[in-house]
PDB file of C-alpha atoms in Angstrom:
ATOM      1  CA  LEU A   1      -0.087  -0.005   0.104  1.00  0.00           C
ATOM      2  CA  ASP A   2       1.299   3.598  -0.795  1.00  0.00           C
ATOM      3  CA  HIS A   3      -1.183   5.715   1.269  1.00  0.00           C
ATOM      4  CA  VAL A   4      -4.237   4.641   3.949  1.00  0.00           C
ATOM      5  CA  GLY A   5      -6.187   7.222   5.239  1.00  0.00           C
ATOM      6  CA  ARG A   6      -9.941   7.355   7.027  1.00  0.00           C
ATOM      7  CA  ILE A   7     -11.789   9.894   5.060  1.00  0.00           C
ATOM      8  CA  GLY A   8     -14.953  10.157   7.365  1.00  0.00           C
ATOM      9  CA  GLY A   9     -17.409   7.956   9.746  1.00  0.00           C
ATOM     10  CA  ASP A  10     -16.469   4.406   9.137  1.00  0.00           C
ATOM     11  CA  GLU A  11     -14.846   4.793   5.453  1.00  0.00           C
ATOM     12  CA  PHE A  12     -11.086   4.975   4.746  1.00  0.00           C
ATOM     13  CA  CYS A  13      -9.315   5.186   1.249  1.00  0.00           C
ATOM     14  CA  ALA A  14      -6.549   3.024   0.180  1.00  0.00           C
ATOM     15  CA  ILE A  15      -4.510   4.103  -2.547  1.00  0.00           C
ATOM     16  CA  SER A  16      -1.714   1.516  -4.017  1.00  0.00           C
ATOM     17  CA  TYR A  17      -0.474   0.562  -7.583  1.00  0.00           C
ATOM     18  CA  VAL A  18      -1.991  -2.535  -8.742  1.00  0.00           C
ATOM     19  CA  ASP A  19      -1.879  -5.114 -11.920  1.00  0.00           C
ATOM     20  CA  GLY A  20      -5.685  -4.114 -13.261  1.00  0.00           C
ATOM     21  CA  PRO A  21      -8.635  -5.387 -11.656  1.00  0.00           C
ATOM     22  CA  GLN A  22      -7.323  -8.954 -10.767  1.00  0.00           C
ATOM     23  CA  GLY A  23      -4.532  -6.955  -8.727  1.00  0.00           C
ATOM     24  CA  ALA A  24      -7.021  -4.830  -7.008  1.00  0.00           C
ATOM     25  CA  ILE A  25      -9.420  -8.111  -5.917  1.00  0.00           C
ATOM     26  CA  GLN A  26      -6.282  -9.274  -4.024  1.00  0.00           C
ATOM     27  CA  LEU A  27      -5.639  -6.050  -2.509  1.00  0.00           C
ATOM     28  CA  VAL A  28      -9.091  -6.082  -0.939  1.00  0.00           C
ATOM     29  CA  ASP A  29      -8.727  -9.969   0.064  1.00  0.00           C
ATOM     30  CA  ARG A  30      -5.476  -8.736   1.697  1.00  0.00           C
ATOM     31  CA  LEU A  31      -6.983  -5.911   3.676  1.00  0.00           C
ATOM     32  CA  SER A  32     -10.558  -7.974   4.194  1.00  0.00           C
ATOM     33  CA  SER A  33      -8.363 -10.380   6.133  1.00  0.00           C
ATOM     34  CA  ALA A  34      -6.497  -7.941   8.158  1.00  0.00           C
ATOM     35  CA  VAL A  35     -10.021  -6.352   9.166  1.00  0.00           C
ATOM     36  CA  GLY A  36     -11.683  -9.458  10.270  1.00  0.00           C
ATOM     37  CA  GLU A  37      -8.978 -10.711  12.479  1.00  0.00           C
ATOM     38  CA  PRO A  38     -11.339 -11.839  15.768  1.00  0.00           C
ATOM     39  CA  TYR A  39     -11.049  -9.157  18.837  1.00  0.00           C
ATOM     40  CA  THR A  40     -11.558 -10.118  22.242  1.00  0.00           C
ATOM     41  CA  ILE A  41     -13.360  -7.422  24.338  1.00  0.00           C
ATOM     42  CA  ASN A  42     -14.526  -7.611  27.796  1.00  0.00           C
ATOM     43  CA  GLY A  43     -13.973 -11.685  27.314  1.00  0.00           C
ATOM     44  CA  GLN A  44     -16.687 -11.632  24.114  1.00  0.00           C
ATOM     45  CA  GLN A  45     -15.273 -12.401  20.915  1.00  0.00           C
ATOM     46  CA  VAL A  46     -15.797  -9.479  17.967  1.00  0.00           C
ATOM     47  CA  THR A  47     -15.460  -9.886  14.251  1.00  0.00           C
ATOM     48  CA  ILE A  48     -16.178  -7.104  11.875  1.00  0.00           C
ATOM     49  CA  SER A  49     -16.303  -7.146   7.767  1.00  0.00           C
ATOM     50  CA  ALA A  50     -15.619  -4.636   5.380  1.00  0.00           C
ATOM     51  CA  SER A  51     -17.132  -3.372   1.969  1.00  0.00           C
ATOM     52  CA  ALA A  52     -15.085  -2.496  -0.946  1.00  0.00           C
ATOM     53  CA  GLY A  53     -15.917  -0.074  -3.799  1.00  0.00           C
ATOM     54  CA  ILE A  54     -12.604   0.153  -6.620  1.00  0.00           C
ATOM     55  CA  THR A  55     -12.107   2.728  -9.214  1.00  0.00           C
ATOM     56  CA  LEU A  56      -8.708   2.311 -11.659  1.00  0.00           C
ATOM     57  CA  ALA A  57      -7.468   4.903 -12.932  1.00  0.00           C
ATOM     58  CA  PRO A  58      -7.221   6.221 -15.549  1.00  0.00           C
ATOM     59  CA  ASP A  59     -10.476   4.472 -16.939  1.00  0.00           C
ATOM     60  CA  ASP A  60     -12.684   5.384 -13.962  1.00  0.00           C
ATOM     61  CA  GLY A  61     -10.600   9.322 -13.565  1.00  0.00           C
ATOM     62  CA  ILE A  62      -7.497  10.906 -13.854  1.00  0.00           C
ATOM     63  CA  ASP A  63      -7.925  13.199 -10.863  1.00  0.00           C
ATOM     64  CA  PRO A  64      -7.774  12.002  -7.206  1.00  0.00           C
ATOM     65  CA  ASP A  65     -11.376  13.434  -6.343  1.00  0.00           C
ATOM     66  CA  SER A  66     -13.123  11.823  -9.464  1.00  0.00           C
ATOM     67  CA  LEU A  67     -11.564   8.605  -8.410  1.00  0.00           C
ATOM     68  CA  LEU A  68     -12.518   8.853  -4.557  1.00  0.00           C
ATOM     69  CA  ASP A  69     -16.181  10.094  -5.628  1.00  0.00           C
ATOM     70  CA  ASN A  70     -16.344   7.106  -7.953  1.00  0.00           C
ATOM     71  CA  ALA A  71     -15.301   4.726  -5.377  1.00  0.00           C
ATOM     72  CA  GLN A  72     -17.678   5.884  -2.883  1.00  0.00           C
ATOM     73  CA  LEU A  73     -20.474   5.471  -5.548  1.00  0.00           C
ATOM     74  CA  ALA A  74     -19.262   1.680  -5.905  1.00  0.00           C
ATOM     75  CA  LEU A  75     -19.131   1.082  -1.847  1.00  0.00           C
ATOM     76  CA  ALA A  76     -22.541   1.915  -1.747  1.00  0.00           C
ATOM     77  CA  ARG A  77     -23.424  -0.140  -4.500  1.00  0.00           C
ATOM     78  CA  ALA A  78     -21.357  -3.071  -2.558  1.00  0.00           C
ATOM     79  CA  ARG A  79     -22.906  -1.826   0.702  1.00  0.00           C
ATOM     80  CA  LEU A  80     -26.696  -2.269  -0.878  1.00  0.00           C
ATOM     81  CA  GLU A  81     -25.652  -6.301  -1.988  1.00  0.00           C
ATOM     82  CA  GLY A  82     -24.687  -7.026   1.445  1.00  0.00           C
ATOM     83  CA  ARG A  83     -22.061  -7.420   3.795  1.00  0.00           C
ATOM     84  CA  GLY A  84     -18.707  -7.760   3.010  1.00  0.00           C
ATOM     85  CA  ARG A  85     -19.194  -7.285  -0.859  1.00  0.00           C
ATOM     86  CA  CYS A  86     -16.679  -5.625  -3.401  1.00  0.00           C
ATOM     87  CA  CYS A  87     -17.859  -3.869  -6.212  1.00  0.00           C
ATOM     88  CA  PHE A  88     -15.896  -2.085  -9.029  1.00  0.00           C
ATOM     89  CA  PHE A  89     -17.430   1.646 -10.392  1.00  0.00           C
ATOM     90  CA  GLU A  90     -19.316   1.108 -13.489  1.00  0.00           C
ATOM     91  CA  VAL A  91     -20.660   3.878 -15.602  1.00  0.00           C
ATOM     92  CA  GLY A  92     -24.284   4.594 -14.678  1.00  0.00           C
ATOM     93  CA  MET A  93     -23.844   4.530 -10.958  1.00  0.00           C
ATOM     94  CA  ASP A  94     -23.668   8.312 -10.638  1.00  0.00           C
ATOM     95  CA  ALA A  95     -27.095   8.129 -12.362  1.00  0.00           C
ATOM     96  CA  ARG A  96     -28.524   5.605 -10.002  1.00  0.00           C
ATOM     97  CA  ALA A  97     -26.788   7.245  -6.938  1.00  0.00           C
ATOM     98  CA  LYS A  98     -28.693  10.556  -7.774  1.00  0.00           C
ATOM     99  CA  ALA A  99     -31.844   8.751  -8.743  1.00  0.00           C
ATOM    100  CA  ARG A 100     -31.687   6.838  -5.274  1.00  0.00           C
ATOM    101  CA  ARG A 101     -30.834  10.116  -3.448  1.00  0.00           C
ATOM    102  CA  LEU A 102     -34.263  11.844  -4.833  1.00  0.00           C
ATOM    103  CA  LEU A 103     -36.098   8.871  -3.603  1.00  0.00           C
ATOM    104  CA  GLU A 104     -34.442   9.267   0.173  1.00  0.00           C
ATOM    105  CA  LEU A 105     -35.417  12.798  -0.187  1.00  0.00           C
ATOM    106  CA  ASP A 106     -39.040  11.994  -1.257  1.00  0.00           C
ATOM    107  CA  LEU A 107     -39.343   9.479   1.499  1.00  0.00           C
ATOM    108  CA  ARG A 108     -38.691  11.893   4.010  1.00  0.00           C
ATOM    109  CA  ALA A 109     -41.123  14.139   3.160  1.00  0.00           C
ATOM    110  CA  ALA A 110     -43.680  11.431   2.258  1.00  0.00           C
ATOM    111  CA  LEU A 111     -44.552  10.377   5.716  1.00  0.00           C
ATOM    112  CA  ILE A 112     -45.279  14.222   6.291  1.00  0.00           C
ATOM    113  CA  ALA A 113     -47.173  14.728   3.355  1.00  0.00           C
ATOM    114  CA  GLY A 114     -49.432  11.822   4.045  1.00  0.00           C
ATOM    115  CA  GLU A 115     -48.614  10.008   1.086  1.00  0.00           C
ATOM    116  CA  PHE A 116     -48.263   6.560   3.123  1.00  0.00           C
ATOM    117  CA  GLU A 117     -51.431   4.257   3.473  1.00  0.00           C
ATOM    118  CA  ILE A 118     -52.070   0.716   4.702  1.00  0.00           C
ATOM    119  CA  HIS A 119     -53.882  -1.681   2.794  1.00  0.00           C
ATOM    120  CA  TYR A 120     -55.087  -4.654   4.487  1.00  0.00           C
ATOM    121  CA  GLN A 121     -54.809  -8.479   3.374  1.00  0.00           C
ATOM    122  CA  PRO A 122     -57.479 -10.635   4.890  1.00  0.00           C
ATOM    123  CA  LEU A 123     -56.620 -13.665   6.997  1.00  0.00           C
ATOM    124  CA  LEU A 124     -58.626 -16.517   6.604  1.00  0.00           C
ATOM    125  CA  ASN A 125     -59.608 -19.696   9.001  1.00  0.00           C
ATOM    126  CA  LEU A 126     -58.871 -22.379   6.535  1.00  0.00           C
ATOM    127  CA  SER A 127     -61.189 -24.793   8.303  1.00  0.00           C
ATOM    128  CA  SER A 128     -64.178 -22.641   8.847  1.00  0.00           C
ATOM    129  CA  GLY A 129     -63.400 -19.880   5.583  1.00  0.00           C
ATOM    130  CA  ARG A 130     -64.109 -17.139   8.164  1.00  0.00           C
ATOM    131  CA  VAL A 131     -62.437 -13.690   8.125  1.00  0.00           C
ATOM    132  CA  THR A 132     -60.301 -13.551  11.484  1.00  0.00           C
ATOM    133  CA  GLY A 133     -58.322 -10.557  11.008  1.00  0.00           C
ATOM    134  CA  ALA A 134     -55.921  -8.710   8.333  1.00  0.00           C
ATOM    135  CA  GLU A 135     -52.742  -8.046   7.942  1.00  0.00           C
ATOM    136  CA  ALA A 136     -51.474  -4.216   7.477  1.00  0.00           C
ATOM    137  CA  LEU A 137     -49.135  -3.671   4.399  1.00  0.00           C
ATOM    138  CA  LEU A 138     -47.906  -0.104   4.123  1.00  0.00           C
ATOM    139  CA  ARG A 139     -48.008   1.107   0.598  1.00  0.00           C
ATOM    140  CA  TRP A 140     -46.714   4.585  -0.994  1.00  0.00           C
ATOM    141  CA  ASN A 141     -48.682   6.552  -3.311  1.00  0.00           C
ATOM    142  CA  HIS A 142     -46.088   8.985  -4.558  1.00  0.00           C
ATOM    143  CA  ARG A 143     -47.510  12.381  -5.433  1.00  0.00           C
ATOM    144  CA  HIS A 144     -45.940  12.521  -9.097  1.00  0.00           C
ATOM    145  CA  ARG A 145     -44.566   9.004  -9.601  1.00  0.00           C
ATOM    146  CA  GLY A 146     -47.862   6.827  -8.269  1.00  0.00           C
ATOM    147  CA  TRP A 147     -47.374   3.747  -6.302  1.00  0.00           C
ATOM    148  CA  ILE A 148     -43.933   2.880  -5.664  1.00  0.00           C
ATOM    149  CA  SER A 149     -43.278  -0.579  -4.548  1.00  0.00           C
ATOM    150  CA  PRO A 150     -42.081  -1.792  -1.087  1.00  0.00           C
ATOM    151  CA  ALA A 151     -39.266  -3.555  -2.120  1.00  0.00           C
ATOM    152  CA  ASP A 152     -37.797  -0.114  -3.660  1.00  0.00           C
ATOM    153  CA  PHE A 153     -38.443   1.825  -0.319  1.00  0.00           C
ATOM    154  CA  ASN A 154     -38.606  -0.650   2.574  1.00  0.00           C
ATOM    155  CA  PRO A 155     -34.608  -1.296   1.910  1.00  0.00           C
ATOM    156  CA  LEU A 156     -34.058   2.492   1.427  1.00  0.00           C
ATOM    157  CA  ALA A 157     -35.920   3.261   4.585  1.00  0.00           C
ATOM    158  CA  GLU A 158     -33.958   0.723   6.814  1.00  0.00           C
ATOM    159  CA  GLU A 159     -30.830   1.827   5.451  1.00  0.00           C
ATOM    160  CA  THR A 160     -31.359   5.850   6.684  1.00  0.00           C
ATOM    161  CA  GLY A 161     -32.947   5.013   9.672  1.00  0.00           C
ATOM    162  CA  LEU A 162     -36.494   6.130   8.559  1.00  0.00           C
ATOM    163  CA  ILE A 163     -37.859   2.685   9.155  1.00  0.00           C
ATOM    164  CA  GLY A 164     -38.539   3.832  12.419  1.00  0.00           C
ATOM    165  CA  ASP A 165     -40.699   6.437  12.329  1.00  0.00           C
ATOM    166  CA  LEU A 166     -42.722   4.398   9.459  1.00  0.00           C
ATOM    167  CA  GLY A 167     -42.794   1.905  11.441  1.00  0.00           C
ATOM    168  CA  SER A 168     -44.084   3.584  14.420  1.00  0.00           C
ATOM    169  CA  TRP A 169     -46.716   5.319  11.921  1.00  0.00           C
ATOM    170  CA  VAL A 170     -47.917   1.831  10.652  1.00  0.00           C
ATOM    171  CA  LEU A 171     -48.293   0.643  14.660  1.00  0.00           C
ATOM    172  CA  HIS A 172     -50.486   3.817  15.564  1.00  0.00           C
ATOM    173  CA  GLN A 173     -52.465   3.980  12.394  1.00  0.00           C
ATOM    174  CA  ALA A 174     -53.356   0.039  12.218  1.00  0.00           C
ATOM    175  CA  CYS A 175     -54.389  -0.206  15.704  1.00  0.00           C
ATOM    176  CA  ARG A 176     -56.552   3.304  15.439  1.00  0.00           C
ATOM    177  CA  GLU A 177     -58.548   1.501  12.468  1.00  0.00           C
ATOM    178  CA  ALA A 178     -58.761  -1.806  13.572  1.00  0.00           C
ATOM    179  CA  ALA A 179     -60.399  -0.367  16.992  1.00  0.00           C
ATOM    180  CA  ASP A 180     -63.176   0.329  14.551  1.00  0.00           C
ATOM    181  CA  TRP A 181     -63.761  -3.351  13.130  1.00  0.00           C
ATOM    182  CA  PRO A 182     -65.705  -5.836  14.697  1.00  0.00           C
ATOM    183  CA  GLN A 183     -64.021  -7.256  18.415  1.00  0.00           C
ATOM    184  CA  ASP A 184     -63.500 -10.426  16.831  1.00  0.00           C
ATOM    185  CA  LEU A 185     -61.067  -9.380  14.267  1.00  0.00           C
ATOM    186  CA  THR A 186     -57.413  -8.957  14.579  1.00  0.00           C
ATOM    187  CA  VAL A 187     -54.803  -7.051  12.827  1.00  0.00           C
ATOM    188  CA  ALA A 188     -51.395  -8.242  12.118  1.00  0.00           C
ATOM    189  CA  VAL A 189     -48.099  -5.770  11.750  1.00  0.00           C
ATOM    190  CA  ASN A 190     -44.653  -6.627  10.455  1.00  0.00           C
ATOM    191  CA  VAL A 191     -42.105  -5.577  12.223  1.00  0.00           C
ATOM    192  CA  SER A 192     -38.742  -5.252  10.951  1.00  0.00           C
ATOM    193  CA  ALA A 193     -35.412  -6.389  11.854  1.00  0.00           C
ATOM    194  CA  VAL A 194     -33.967  -2.915  12.596  1.00  0.00           C
ATOM    195  CA  GLN A 195     -36.732  -1.985  14.479  1.00  0.00           C
ATOM    196  CA  CYS A 196     -36.054  -4.953  16.910  1.00  0.00           C
ATOM    197  CA  ARG A 197     -32.984  -4.123  17.367  1.00  0.00           C
ATOM    198  CA  ARG A 198     -33.845  -0.655  18.486  1.00  0.00           C
ATOM    199  CA  SER A 199     -34.750   0.514  21.853  1.00  0.00           C
ATOM    200  CA  GLY A 200     -38.164   1.838  22.692  1.00  0.00           C
ATOM    201  CA  LEU A 201     -40.128  -0.503  20.349  1.00  0.00           C
ATOM    202  CA  ALA A 202     -42.355  -2.049  23.113  1.00  0.00           C
ATOM    203  CA  ASP A 203     -42.710   1.697  24.446  1.00  0.00           C
ATOM    204  CA  THR A 204     -44.132   2.264  20.709  1.00  0.00           C
ATOM    205  CA  ILE A 205     -46.689  -0.896  20.874  1.00  0.00           C
ATOM    206  CA  SER A 206     -47.860   0.725  24.236  1.00  0.00           C
ATOM    207  CA  SER A 207     -48.433   4.340  22.941  1.00  0.00           C
ATOM    208  CA  ALA A 208     -50.260   3.204  19.890  1.00  0.00           C
ATOM    209  CA  LEU A 209     -52.543   0.457  21.991  1.00  0.00           C
ATOM    210  CA  GLU A 210     -53.326   3.184  24.381  1.00  0.00           C
ATOM    211  CA  LYS A 211     -53.907   6.019  22.025  1.00  0.00           C
ATOM    212  CA  SER A 212     -56.412   3.989  19.947  1.00  0.00           C
ATOM    213  CA  GLY A 213     -58.297   2.135  22.535  1.00  0.00           C
ATOM    214  CA  LEU A 214     -57.404  -1.503  20.471  1.00  0.00           C
ATOM    215  CA  PRO A 215     -57.216  -4.423  23.257  1.00  0.00           C
ATOM    216  CA  ALA A 216     -53.900  -5.806  23.010  1.00  0.00           C
ATOM    217  CA  GLY A 217     -54.899  -9.449  22.147  1.00  0.00           C
ATOM    218  CA  ARG A 218     -56.387  -8.523  19.140  1.00  0.00           C
ATOM    219  CA  LEU A 219     -52.701  -6.976  17.905  1.00  0.00           C
ATOM    220  CA  GLU A 220     -50.014  -9.555  16.165  1.00  0.00           C
ATOM    221  CA  LEU A 221     -46.683  -8.528  15.417  1.00  0.00           C
ATOM    222  CA  GLU A 222     -45.107 -10.561  12.581  1.00  0.00           C
ATOM    223  CA  ILE A 223     -41.170 -10.715  13.748  1.00  0.00           C
ATOM    224  CA  THR A 224     -39.025 -12.358  10.901  1.00  0.00           C
ATOM    225  CA  GLU A 225     -36.816 -15.275  12.059  1.00  0.00           C
ATOM    226  CA  THR A 226     -33.279 -12.752  10.645  1.00  0.00           C
ATOM    227  CA  ALA A 227     -34.489 -10.306  13.321  1.00  0.00           C
ATOM    228  CA  LEU A 228     -34.786 -13.054  16.189  1.00  0.00           C
ATOM    229  CA  LEU A 229     -31.001 -14.255  15.158  1.00  0.00           C
ATOM    230  CA  SER A 230     -29.398 -11.302  15.052  1.00  0.00           C
ATOM    231  CA  ASP A 231     -29.313 -10.487  18.155  1.00  0.00           C
ATOM    232  CA  GLU A 232     -30.105 -13.082  20.632  1.00  0.00           C
ATOM    233  CA  SER A 233     -30.311 -11.859  24.244  1.00  0.00           C
ATOM    234  CA  THR A 234     -31.950  -8.135  22.819  1.00  0.00           C
ATOM    235  CA  ALA A 235     -34.630 -10.150  20.892  1.00  0.00           C
ATOM    236  CA  VAL A 236     -35.313 -12.611  24.225  1.00  0.00           C
ATOM    237  CA  GLU A 237     -36.004  -9.375  26.087  1.00  0.00           C
ATOM    238  CA  LEU A 238     -38.189  -8.031  23.639  1.00  0.00           C
ATOM    239  CA  LEU A 239     -40.245 -10.707  22.912  1.00  0.00           C
ATOM    240  CA  ARG A 240     -40.777 -10.596  26.851  1.00  0.00           C
ATOM    241  CA  GLN A 241     -41.836  -6.985  26.641  1.00  0.00           C
ATOM    242  CA  ILE A 242     -44.572  -7.797  24.087  1.00  0.00           C
ATOM    243  CA  ARG A 243     -45.538 -10.586  25.858  1.00  0.00           C
ATOM    244  CA  ARG A 244     -46.139  -8.438  28.826  1.00  0.00           C
ATOM    245  CA  LEU A 245     -48.361  -6.116  26.776  1.00  0.00           C
ATOM    246  CA  GLY A 246     -50.426  -8.864  25.713  1.00  0.00           C
ATOM    247  CA  VAL A 247     -50.148  -8.842  22.220  1.00  0.00           C
ATOM    248  CA  ARG A 248     -49.529 -11.855  19.998  1.00  0.00           C
ATOM    249  CA  ILE A 249     -46.455 -12.444  18.018  1.00  0.00           C
ATOM    250  CA  SER A 250     -45.919 -14.941  15.203  1.00  0.00           C
ATOM    251  CA  LEU A 251     -42.590 -15.448  13.603  1.00  0.00           C
ATOM    252  CA  ASP A 252     -42.615 -14.512  10.176  1.00  0.00           C
ATOM    253  CA  ASP A 253     -40.664 -16.351   6.797  1.00  0.00           C
ATOM    254  CA  PHE A 254     -39.379 -19.170   9.357  1.00  0.00           C
ATOM    255  CA  GLY A 255     -36.482 -21.067   7.740  1.00  0.00           C
ATOM    256  CA  THR A 256     -36.246 -18.901   4.702  1.00  0.00           C
ATOM    257  CA  GLY A 257     -34.532 -16.185   5.901  1.00  0.00           C
ATOM    258  CA  ASP A 258     -36.239 -14.010   3.749  1.00  0.00           C
ATOM    259  CA  ARG A 259     -38.520 -10.808   4.804  1.00  0.00           C
ATOM    260  CA  LYS A 260     -41.792 -10.333   3.523  1.00  0.00           C
ATOM    261  CA  ARG A 261     -42.597  -7.346   1.565  1.00  0.00           C
TER     262      ARG A 261
END
């Protein structure tokens, strides 16, 4: 390596002469192996991983600013694809990054503008054929673009931290609307892994029940297997808090590792 430096937050830059793309990959592998060495903190073994964005001069730029900007675009793409990934810069990433940034700005304004809606999917008892409740599904009706798929805005909301505000809104709105349903119908609300990892979820649930007047037994939270496995001790305590409220819990997408949209 010729130069290594921290450029902000948890981002670092490494500058080196390498033998083309393969040499760059080998360099990333070396850095990832070094960073991934386990640490022992307070008796607990901790490991970390790193994502990487790669630019190669002169194809991806001839000046430091262009190379660094393009490397950060490639890094953003790597992070979207998952932890510990590596991506090369590609022409068109800048356009995609700008489009994503615009969507993020719209997402921040959408909740205030009242563009989100809850659609309800009926839940049936297969034995009797009777509707026993409904699942709350968040939908975004953009003021200019129309309906935007949850597959596009859910990951962005989680990555930017907006999922907390969105999740709180969904809980309060679903409880408020379900309170006017017949007393034998329940409402199910999905809770993301990000929400489960943050403190205060139980307080949000309690607030939604209190303000709506919905009996706790009529609310069911769908929590993914991924959320429970990400931090076992935190997840167990969260489940206990939810159960103390009298709210029902169901495990969503068990055994798949996927998240329902």
